[in-house]
mmCIF file of C-alpha atoms and ligand atoms in Angstrom:
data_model
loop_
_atom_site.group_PDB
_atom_site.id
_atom_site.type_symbol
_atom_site.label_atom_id
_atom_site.label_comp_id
_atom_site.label_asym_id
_atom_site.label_seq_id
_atom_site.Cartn_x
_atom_site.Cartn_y
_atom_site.Cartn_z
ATOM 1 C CA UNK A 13 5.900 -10.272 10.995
ATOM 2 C CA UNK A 14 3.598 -7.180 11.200
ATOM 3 C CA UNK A 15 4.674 -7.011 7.173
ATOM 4 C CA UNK A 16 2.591 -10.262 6.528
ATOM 5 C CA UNK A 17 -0.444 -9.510 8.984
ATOM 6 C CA UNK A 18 -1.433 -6.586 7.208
ATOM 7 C CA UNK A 19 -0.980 -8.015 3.770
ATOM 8 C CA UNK A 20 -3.147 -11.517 4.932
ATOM 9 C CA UNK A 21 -5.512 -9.002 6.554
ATOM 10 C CA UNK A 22 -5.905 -6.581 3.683
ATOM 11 C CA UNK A 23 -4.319 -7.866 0.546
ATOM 12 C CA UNK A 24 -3.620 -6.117 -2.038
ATOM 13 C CA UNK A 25 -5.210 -6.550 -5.987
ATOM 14 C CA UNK A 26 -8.217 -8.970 -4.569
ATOM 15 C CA UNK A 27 -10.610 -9.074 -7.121
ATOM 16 C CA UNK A 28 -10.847 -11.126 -10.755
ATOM 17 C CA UNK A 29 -10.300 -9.203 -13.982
ATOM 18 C CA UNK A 30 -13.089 -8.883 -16.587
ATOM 19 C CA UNK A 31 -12.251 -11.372 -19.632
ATOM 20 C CA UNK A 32 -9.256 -12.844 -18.697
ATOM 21 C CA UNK A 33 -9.364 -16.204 -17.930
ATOM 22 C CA UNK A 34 -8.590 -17.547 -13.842
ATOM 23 C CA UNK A 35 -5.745 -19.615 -12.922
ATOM 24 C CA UNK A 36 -6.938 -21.820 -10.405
ATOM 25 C CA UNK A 37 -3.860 -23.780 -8.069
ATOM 26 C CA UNK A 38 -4.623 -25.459 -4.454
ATOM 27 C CA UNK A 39 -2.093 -26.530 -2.342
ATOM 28 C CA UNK A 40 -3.558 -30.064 -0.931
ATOM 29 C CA UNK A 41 -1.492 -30.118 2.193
ATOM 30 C CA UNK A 42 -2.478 -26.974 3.563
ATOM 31 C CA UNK A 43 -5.724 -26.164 1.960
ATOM 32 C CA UNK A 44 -4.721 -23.245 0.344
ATOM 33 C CA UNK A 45 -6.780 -22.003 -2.714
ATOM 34 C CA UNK A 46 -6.280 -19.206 -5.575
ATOM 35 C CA UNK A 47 -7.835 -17.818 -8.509
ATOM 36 C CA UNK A 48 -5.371 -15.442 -10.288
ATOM 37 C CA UNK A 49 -5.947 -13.177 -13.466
ATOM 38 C CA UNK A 50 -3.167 -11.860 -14.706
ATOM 39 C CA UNK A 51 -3.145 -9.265 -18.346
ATOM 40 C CA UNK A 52 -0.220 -9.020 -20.295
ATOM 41 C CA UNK A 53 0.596 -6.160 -22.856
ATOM 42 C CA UNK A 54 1.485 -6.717 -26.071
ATOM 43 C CA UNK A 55 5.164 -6.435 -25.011
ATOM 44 C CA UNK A 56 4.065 -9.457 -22.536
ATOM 45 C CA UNK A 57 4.776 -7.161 -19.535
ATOM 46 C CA UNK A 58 2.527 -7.702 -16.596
ATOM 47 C CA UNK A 59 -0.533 -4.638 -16.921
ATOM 48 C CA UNK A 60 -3.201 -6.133 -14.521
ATOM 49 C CA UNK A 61 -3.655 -8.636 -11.974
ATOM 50 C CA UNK A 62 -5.913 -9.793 -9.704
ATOM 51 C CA UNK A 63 -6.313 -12.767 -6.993
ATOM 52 C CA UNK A 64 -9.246 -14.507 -4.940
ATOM 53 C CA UNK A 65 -8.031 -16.937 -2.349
ATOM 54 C CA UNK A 66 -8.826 -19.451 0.672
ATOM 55 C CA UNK A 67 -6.102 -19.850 2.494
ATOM 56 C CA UNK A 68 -3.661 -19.355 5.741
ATOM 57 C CA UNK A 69 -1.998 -16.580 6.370
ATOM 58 C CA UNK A 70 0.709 -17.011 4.945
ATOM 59 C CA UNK A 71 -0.608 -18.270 1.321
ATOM 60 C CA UNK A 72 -2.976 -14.707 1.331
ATOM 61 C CA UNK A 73 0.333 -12.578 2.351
ATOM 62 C CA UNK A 74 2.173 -14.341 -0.116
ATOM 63 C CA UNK A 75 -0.339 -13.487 -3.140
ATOM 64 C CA UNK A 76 -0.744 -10.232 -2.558
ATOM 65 C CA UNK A 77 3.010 -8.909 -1.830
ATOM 66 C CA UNK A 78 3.857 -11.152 -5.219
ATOM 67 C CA UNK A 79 1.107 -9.256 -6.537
ATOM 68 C CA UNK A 80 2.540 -5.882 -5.700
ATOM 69 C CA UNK A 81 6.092 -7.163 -6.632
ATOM 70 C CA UNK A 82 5.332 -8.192 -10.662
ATOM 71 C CA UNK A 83 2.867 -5.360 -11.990
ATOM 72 C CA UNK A 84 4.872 -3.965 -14.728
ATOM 73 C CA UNK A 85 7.837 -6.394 -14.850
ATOM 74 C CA UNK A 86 7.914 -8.394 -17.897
ATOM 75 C CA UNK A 87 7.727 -12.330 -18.167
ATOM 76 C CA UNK A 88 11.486 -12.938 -17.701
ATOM 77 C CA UNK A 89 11.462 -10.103 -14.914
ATOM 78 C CA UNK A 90 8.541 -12.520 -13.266
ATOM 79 C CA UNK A 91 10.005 -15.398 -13.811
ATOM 80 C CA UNK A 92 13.508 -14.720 -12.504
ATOM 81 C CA UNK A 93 11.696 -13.260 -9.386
ATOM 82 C CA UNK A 94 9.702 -16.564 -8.986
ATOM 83 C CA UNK A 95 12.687 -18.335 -9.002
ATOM 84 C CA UNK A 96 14.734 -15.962 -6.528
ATOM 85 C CA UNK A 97 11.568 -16.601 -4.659
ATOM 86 C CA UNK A 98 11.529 -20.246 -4.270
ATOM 87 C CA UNK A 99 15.197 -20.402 -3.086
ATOM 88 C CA UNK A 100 14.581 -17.688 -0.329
ATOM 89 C CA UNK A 101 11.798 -19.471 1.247
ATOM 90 C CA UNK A 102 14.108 -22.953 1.098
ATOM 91 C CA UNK A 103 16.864 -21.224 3.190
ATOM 92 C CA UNK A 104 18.920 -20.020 0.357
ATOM 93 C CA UNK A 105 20.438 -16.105 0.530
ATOM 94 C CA UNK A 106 20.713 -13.864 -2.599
ATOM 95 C CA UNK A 107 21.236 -10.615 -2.983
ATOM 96 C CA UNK A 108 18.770 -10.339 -5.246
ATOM 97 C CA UNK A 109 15.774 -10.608 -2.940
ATOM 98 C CA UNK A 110 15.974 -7.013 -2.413
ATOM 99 C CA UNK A 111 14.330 -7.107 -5.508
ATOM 100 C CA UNK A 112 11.319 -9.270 -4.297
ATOM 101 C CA UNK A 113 9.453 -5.882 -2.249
ATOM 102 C CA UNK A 114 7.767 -6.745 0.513
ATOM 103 C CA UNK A 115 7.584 -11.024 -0.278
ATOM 104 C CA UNK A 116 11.282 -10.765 1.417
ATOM 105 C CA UNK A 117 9.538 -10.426 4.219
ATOM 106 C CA UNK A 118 8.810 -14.151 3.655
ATOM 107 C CA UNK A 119 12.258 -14.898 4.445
ATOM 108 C CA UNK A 120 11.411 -16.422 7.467
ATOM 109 C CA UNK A 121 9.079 -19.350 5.832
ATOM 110 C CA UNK A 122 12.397 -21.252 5.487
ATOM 111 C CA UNK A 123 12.553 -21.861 9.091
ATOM 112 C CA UNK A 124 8.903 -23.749 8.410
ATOM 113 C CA UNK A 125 9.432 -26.574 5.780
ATOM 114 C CA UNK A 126 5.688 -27.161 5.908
ATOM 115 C CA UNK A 127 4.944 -23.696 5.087
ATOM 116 C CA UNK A 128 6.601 -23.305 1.863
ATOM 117 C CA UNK A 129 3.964 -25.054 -0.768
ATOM 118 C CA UNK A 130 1.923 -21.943 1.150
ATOM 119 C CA UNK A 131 4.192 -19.536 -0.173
ATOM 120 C CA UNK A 132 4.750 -20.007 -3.647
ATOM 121 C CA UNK A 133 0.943 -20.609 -4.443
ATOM 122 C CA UNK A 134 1.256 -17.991 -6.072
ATOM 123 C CA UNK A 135 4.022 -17.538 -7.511
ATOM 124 C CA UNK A 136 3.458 -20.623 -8.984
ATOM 125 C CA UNK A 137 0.005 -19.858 -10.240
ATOM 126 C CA UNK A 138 1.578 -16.668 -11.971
ATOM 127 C CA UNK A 139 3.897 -19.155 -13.930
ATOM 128 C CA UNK A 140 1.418 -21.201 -14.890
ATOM 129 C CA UNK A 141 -0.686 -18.391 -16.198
ATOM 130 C CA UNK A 142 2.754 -17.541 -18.447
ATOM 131 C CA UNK A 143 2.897 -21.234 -19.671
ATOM 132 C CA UNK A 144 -0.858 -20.774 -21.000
ATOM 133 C CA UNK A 145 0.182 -17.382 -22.656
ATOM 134 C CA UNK A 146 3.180 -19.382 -24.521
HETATM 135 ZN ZN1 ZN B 208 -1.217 -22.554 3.805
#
């Protein structure tokens, strides 16, 4: 899992953006906190994001390979990703996590039930931060 070490060790888009408003999402059974700014366009494709987080290793891998993963997709692009997401890290297979970059790495949460609320802090953050731009 040398994939996730570096990305927990040096992730990727840490930071907040100027004037756009933090999402803020803790995951109570692990401890796991983020803050994530995320700009849209006009066209409501993603332009800029940004996360700070306290976490484990995995929740801080997670974050920044989703954060790699959705610059430039649009809302439906994110959203469908999110989704494919989810099911990967509850045991499911789908061709389509070749689309997922580097978070298909995270394949391997499924084998740790306990560790999936880890891995979709963020993902989960990034919808909410859609919901509020509904
Ligand atoms: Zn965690």
């Amino acid at each position: 899992m040398a994939v996730v070490a570096d990305h927990s060790k040096n992730p990727h888009h840490h930071g907040k953006i100027e004037g756009v408003e933090q999402i803020n999402l803790n995951n109570p059974t692990c401890g796991d906190v983020i803050s994530l700014s995320v700009q849209f366009d006009d066209e409501g494709v993603v332009k800029d994001i940004a996360f700070v987080n306290s976490g484990c290793t995995i929740s801080t891998a997670s974050a920044s390979m989703m954060t790699d993963v959705v610059l430039g997709k649009s809302k439906e692009e994110v959203l469908e990703l999110a989704t494919i997401f989810s099911e990967m890290v509850q045991g499911k297979e789908d061709a389509r996590q070749d689309h997922l970059g580097d978070a298909a790495f995270l394949a391997g949460v499924a084998k740790f039930p306990q560790r999936i609320k880890c891995s979709t802090l963020a993902w989960n953050a990034l919808k909410k931060a859609i919901d509020a731009q509904a």
